[in-house]
């Protein structure tokens, strides 16, 4: 399979490129500033992406994997749709316009978007849903921690977890981003706390508390390889599917994740 990787010089895109090569796929790494090689393949200029995708489509078995920024991702997805190449999107932080662009691409090609390609996070989503249903009156607080280079806050995964909580509770929770000064907790709130420091790959904790007890559910990614492996699993699964919108839960047969 030919795998075109955009953002190939990025932290996660680089890991994806290495995973693609390790699995023996034909790697086409793409960058806005191509210079040198990655995992033995020459970096190719992002401005050539439409032609690279046309070539990849002609090979008969191709997928685009994108870990970039929303504005670039939306543009890259349009190019994939024009070339007829399925796309896996790991980029997070889309606004409604960006999400609409991805959804539009999914009218012509299969698009799989996930805010988190770790299998443990898929399990966490299920467990959080169960806990929120079993403990309908407990206070909920969410804390996420990422490395100091992360752009969007809260993380896409945090937003997906918040959506899951809303689905499980009768009334949507009021998202309260941090607290300061005279700011007591109100019923129906979910506190959302964001930390950015060092090289932390990604940590999410959902805490339920009441009745003199605390239930704390935590996922911690210990390397970016986790996301890269999940994204390449998704790419292998997506190739050859019908046009439409897919989620990582479809790949591991475990329900959905529609976070943006
Ligand atoms: N879904 C998941 O499991 C998962 C896991 C980790 C990260 N992520 C998400 O993946 C995205 C990338 O994260 P990262 O930590 O790999 O970021 P990063 O190290 O900053 O890499 C992003 C890459 O995007 C490319 N890019 C294209 N257009 C750009 C623009 N206008 N401005 C800046 N960069 C641009 C750059 O590569 P070139 O210069 O080579 O084009 C850059 O290296 C983020 O949205 C992050 O939240 C998702």
Coordinates of C-alpha atoms and ligand atoms in Angstrom, one line a residue:
X1 CA 0.0 0.0 0.0
X2 CA 1.2 3.5 -0.7
X3 CA 0.9 5.8 2.3
X4 CA 1.2 9.6 1.8
X5 CA 2.1 11.2 5.2
X6 CA 1.5 14.9 5.6
X7 CA 3.3 16.8 8.4
X8 CA 6.0 14.2 8.1
X9 CA 8.6 16.3 9.9
X10 CA 6.2 16.8 12.8
X11 CA 6.4 15.0 16.1
X12 CA 3.6 12.6 15.3
X13 CA 3.8 12.6 11.5
X14 CA 7.5 11.5 11.8
X15 CA 6.5 8.6 14.0
X16 CA 3.8 7.7 11.5
X17 CA 6.3 7.8 8.6
X18 CA 8.6 5.4 10.5
X19 CA 5.8 3.0 11.3
X20 CA 4.6 3.0 7.7
X21 CA 8.2 2.1 6.5
X22 CA 8.6 -0.5 9.2
X23 CA 5.5 -2.3 8.1
X24 CA 6.8 -2.4 4.6
X25 CA 4.4 0.0 2.9
X26 CA 5.5 2.4 0.2
X27 CA 6.1 5.7 2.1
X28 CA 5.6 9.2 0.6
X29 CA 6.5 11.7 3.3
X30 CA 5.3 15.2 2.6
X31 CA 6.4 18.5 4.2
X32 CA 6.0 22.2 3.6
X33 CA 9.8 22.5 3.8
X34 CA 11.1 19.2 2.4
X35 CA 14.8 18.6 2.9
X36 CA 16.4 15.2 3.3
X37 CA 14.8 11.9 4.0
X38 CA 12.7 10.3 6.6
X39 CA 12.6 6.5 7.2
X40 CA 14.6 6.1 4.0
X41 CA 12.2 8.1 1.8
X42 CA 12.8 11.5 0.2
X43 CA 10.6 14.3 1.7
X44 CA 8.3 15.7 -1.0
X45 CA 7.0 19.3 -1.1
X46 CA 3.5 19.9 0.2
X47 CA 2.8 22.1 -2.9
X48 CA 3.1 18.9 -5.0
X49 CA 0.5 17.0 -2.9
X50 CA -2.2 17.0 -5.5
X51 CA 0.1 15.4 -8.1
X52 CA 1.5 13.0 -5.4
X53 CA -2.0 11.9 -4.5
X54 CA -2.9 11.4 -8.2
X55 CA 0.2 9.2 -8.6
X56 CA -0.7 7.3 -5.4
X57 CA -4.3 6.8 -6.6
X58 CA -2.9 5.4 -9.8
X59 CA -1.0 2.8 -7.8
X60 CA -4.5 1.4 -6.9
X61 CA -4.0 1.1 -3.1
X62 CA -3.2 4.4 -1.4
X63 CA -4.1 6.3 1.8
X64 CA -3.3 9.7 3.1
X65 CA -2.4 10.0 6.8
X66 CA -2.5 13.6 8.2
X67 CA -1.1 14.9 11.5
X68 CA -0.7 18.7 10.9
X69 CA -2.8 21.7 11.8
X70 CA -6.5 22.2 11.0
X71 CA -6.1 24.8 8.3
X72 CA -3.5 22.6 6.4
X73 CA -5.4 19.4 7.1
X74 CA -8.6 20.7 5.5
X75 CA -6.7 21.7 2.4
X76 CA -4.9 18.3 2.3
X77 CA -8.2 16.5 2.7
X78 CA -9.7 18.4 -0.3
X79 CA -6.8 17.3 -2.4
X80 CA -7.3 13.7 -1.2
X81 CA -11.0 13.9 -2.1
X82 CA -10.1 15.3 -5.6
X83 CA -7.6 12.5 -6.2
X84 CA -9.9 9.8 -4.8
X85 CA -7.5 8.8 -2.0
X86 CA -8.9 7.7 1.4
X87 CA -7.7 9.7 4.3
X88 CA -6.9 9.2 8.0
X89 CA -6.9 12.4 10.1
X90 CA -5.2 12.6 13.4
X91 CA -5.1 16.4 13.5
X92 CA -7.2 18.0 16.3
X93 CA -8.6 21.4 17.1
X94 CA -10.9 21.9 14.1
X95 CA -13.6 24.6 14.2
X96 CA -17.0 24.0 12.6
X97 CA -15.7 25.2 9.2
X98 CA -12.8 22.8 9.3
X99 CA -15.0 19.9 10.4
X100 CA -17.4 20.7 7.5
X101 CA -14.5 20.6 5.1
X102 CA -13.6 17.1 6.3
X103 CA -17.2 16.0 6.1
X104 CA -17.4 17.3 2.6
X105 CA -14.3 15.2 1.6
X106 CA -16.1 12.1 3.1
X107 CA -18.8 12.5 0.4
X108 CA -16.2 11.4 -2.2
X109 CA -13.7 9.3 -0.3
X110 CA -13.5 7.3 3.0
X111 CA -12.3 9.6 5.8
X112 CA -11.4 8.3 9.2
X113 CA -10.9 10.9 11.9
X114 CA -10.0 10.3 15.5
X115 CA -8.9 12.6 18.3
X116 CA -6.8 9.8 19.7
X117 CA -5.4 6.6 18.1
X118 CA -4.5 4.9 21.3
X119 CA -6.6 1.8 21.9
X120 CA -6.6 2.5 25.6
X121 CA -8.5 5.7 25.0
X122 CA -11.2 3.9 23.1
X123 CA -11.6 1.7 26.2
X124 CA -11.5 4.8 28.4
X125 CA -14.4 6.3 26.5
X126 CA -16.5 3.3 27.1
X127 CA -15.6 3.1 30.8
X128 CA -16.3 6.9 31.3
X129 CA -19.7 6.4 29.7
X130 CA -20.5 3.6 32.0
X131 CA -19.3 5.4 35.1
X132 CA -21.2 8.6 34.2
X133 CA -24.4 6.5 33.8
X134 CA -23.9 4.6 37.0
X135 CA -23.0 7.7 39.1
X136 CA -25.5 10.3 37.7
X137 CA -25.2 12.8 40.5
X138 CA -21.4 12.6 41.1
X139 CA -19.3 15.7 40.4
X140 CA -17.1 15.2 37.4
X141 CA -13.7 17.0 36.7
X142 CA -11.4 16.4 33.7
X143 CA -7.7 17.1 33.7
X144 CA -5.4 16.7 30.7
X145 CA -1.7 17.1 30.3
X146 CA 0.4 17.5 27.2
X147 CA 3.9 18.6 26.1
X148 CA 4.7 22.3 25.9
X149 CA 4.4 22.4 22.1
X150 CA 0.7 21.4 21.9
X151 CA -1.3 24.1 20.1
X152 CA -5.0 23.4 20.9
X153 CA -6.6 23.3 24.3
X154 CA -8.3 21.5 25.7
X155 CA -7.1 18.5 23.7
X156 CA -9.3 16.8 21.0
X157 CA -9.4 13.8 23.3
X158 CA -10.7 15.9 26.2
X159 CA -13.5 17.2 24.0
X160 CA -14.4 13.7 23.0
X161 CA -14.5 12.6 26.6
X162 CA -16.7 15.7 27.4
X163 CA -19.1 14.7 24.6
X164 CA -19.2 11.2 26.0
X165 CA -20.1 12.5 29.4
X166 CA -22.9 14.6 27.8
X167 CA -24.2 11.6 26.0
X168 CA -24.3 9.6 29.2
X169 CA -25.9 12.3 31.4
X170 CA -29.5 13.4 31.1
X171 CA -28.5 17.1 30.9
X172 CA -25.3 18.3 29.2
X173 CA -22.7 19.4 31.7
X174 CA -21.7 23.0 31.9
X175 CA -18.0 23.0 30.8
X176 CA -16.1 25.2 33.2
X177 CA -12.5 25.9 32.1
X178 CA -10.4 26.4 35.2
X179 CA -11.4 28.3 38.3
X180 CA -10.0 31.4 39.8
X181 CA -10.9 33.7 42.8
X182 CA -14.4 33.4 44.3
X183 CA -15.7 30.7 42.0
X184 CA -17.4 27.8 43.9
X185 CA -18.5 24.7 42.0
X186 CA -22.1 24.8 40.7
X187 CA -24.2 21.7 40.3
X188 CA -24.1 20.4 36.7
X189 CA -20.6 21.7 36.0
X190 CA -17.7 19.7 34.7
X191 CA -14.4 21.4 35.5
X192 CA -11.9 21.2 32.6
X193 CA -8.2 21.6 33.5
X194 CA -5.3 21.9 31.0
X195 CA -1.6 21.5 31.8
X196 CA 1.2 22.0 29.3
X197 CA 4.7 21.0 30.3
X198 CA 7.8 19.3 29.1
X199 CA 7.5 16.3 26.8
X200 CA 4.3 14.6 28.2
X201 CA 2.9 12.6 25.4
X202 CA -0.7 12.8 26.6
X203 CA -2.5 12.1 29.8
X204 CA -6.3 12.3 30.5
X205 CA -8.0 11.9 33.9
X206 CA -11.7 11.9 34.5
X207 CA -12.6 12.1 38.2
X208 CA -16.0 11.3 39.6
X209 CA -16.5 12.3 43.3
X210 CA -19.3 12.2 45.8
X211 CA -20.6 10.0 48.7
X212 CA -17.2 10.3 50.4
X213 CA -15.5 8.5 47.5
X214 CA -13.5 9.2 44.4
X215 CA -13.4 7.2 41.2
X216 CA -10.5 8.3 39.0
X217 CA -10.0 7.0 35.4
X218 CA -6.7 7.8 33.8
X219 CA -5.1 7.1 30.5
X220 CA -1.4 7.9 29.8
X221 CA 0.3 7.5 26.5
X222 CA 3.9 6.7 27.1
X223 CA 5.2 7.2 23.5
X224 CA 4.0 8.7 20.3
X225 CA 4.4 5.3 18.7
X226 CA 1.0 4.4 20.2
X227 CA -0.7 7.0 18.1
X228 CA 1.4 6.1 15.0
X229 CA 0.6 2.4 15.3
X230 CA -3.1 3.2 15.7
X231 CA -3.1 5.6 12.7
X232 CA -1.4 3.0 10.5
X233 CA -3.8 0.3 11.7
X234 CA -6.6 2.7 10.6
X235 CA -4.9 3.4 7.2
X236 CA -4.7 -0.4 6.5
X237 CA -8.3 -0.8 7.6
X238 CA -9.6 2.2 5.5
X239 CA -8.0 1.3 2.2
X240 CA -10.7 0.0 -0.3
X241 CA -13.7 1.1 1.8
X242 CA -16.7 3.0 0.6
X243 CA -16.7 6.8 0.8
X244 CA -18.0 8.0 4.1
X245 CA -17.1 9.0 7.7
X246 CA -15.3 6.5 9.9
X247 CA -14.0 6.5 13.4
X248 CA -11.2 4.6 15.2
X249 CA -13.8 2.6 17.1
X250 CA -14.8 1.1 13.8
X251 CA -11.3 -0.2 13.3
X252 CA -11.1 -1.9 16.6
X253 CA -14.8 -2.9 16.6
X254 CA -15.6 -0.9 19.6
X255 CA -18.0 2.0 19.0
X256 CA -17.3 5.6 17.9
X257 CA -15.2 8.6 18.6
X258 CA -16.4 11.6 16.7
X259 CA -14.3 14.3 18.5
X260 CA -12.9 17.2 16.6
Ligands
LIG1 N1 -5.2 11.7 17.0 C1 -4.2 11.4 17.7 O1 -4.0 10.3 18.2 C2 -3.1 12.4 17.9 C3 -1.9 12.1 18.6 C4 -0.9 13.1 18.6 C5 -1.1 14.3 18.0 N2 -2.3 14.6 17.4 C6 -2.6 15.9 16.8 O2 -1.8 15.9 15.6 C7 -1.5 17.2 15.2 C8 0.0 17.4 15.1 O3 0.6 17.2 16.3 P1 2.2 17.2 16.5 O4 2.5 17.2 18.0 O5 2.8 16.1 15.7 O6 2.6 18.6 15.9 P2 3.9 19.2 15.3 O7 5.1 18.4 15.8 O8 3.9 20.6 15.4 O9 3.8 18.8 13.7 C9 2.8 19.4 12.9 C10 3.3 19.4 11.5 O10 2.2 20.0 10.7 C11 2.8 20.5 9.5 N3 2.2 21.8 9.1 C12 1.5 21.9 7.9 N4 1.0 23.1 7.9 C13 1.3 23.8 9.0 C14 1.1 25.1 9.4 N5 0.4 26.0 8.7 N6 1.6 25.4 10.6 C15 2.3 24.6 11.3 N7 2.6 23.3 10.9 C16 2.1 22.9 9.7 C17 4.3 20.7 9.8 O11 5.0 19.8 9.1 P3 5.7 20.2 7.7 O12 6.4 21.5 8.0 O13 6.6 19.0 7.5 O14 4.7 20.3 6.7 C18 4.5 20.4 11.3 O15 5.7 19.8 11.6 C19 -2.1 18.1 16.4 O16 -3.3 18.5 16.0 C20 -2.2 17.1 17.5 O17 -3.2 17.4 18.5 C21 -3.3 13.7 17.4

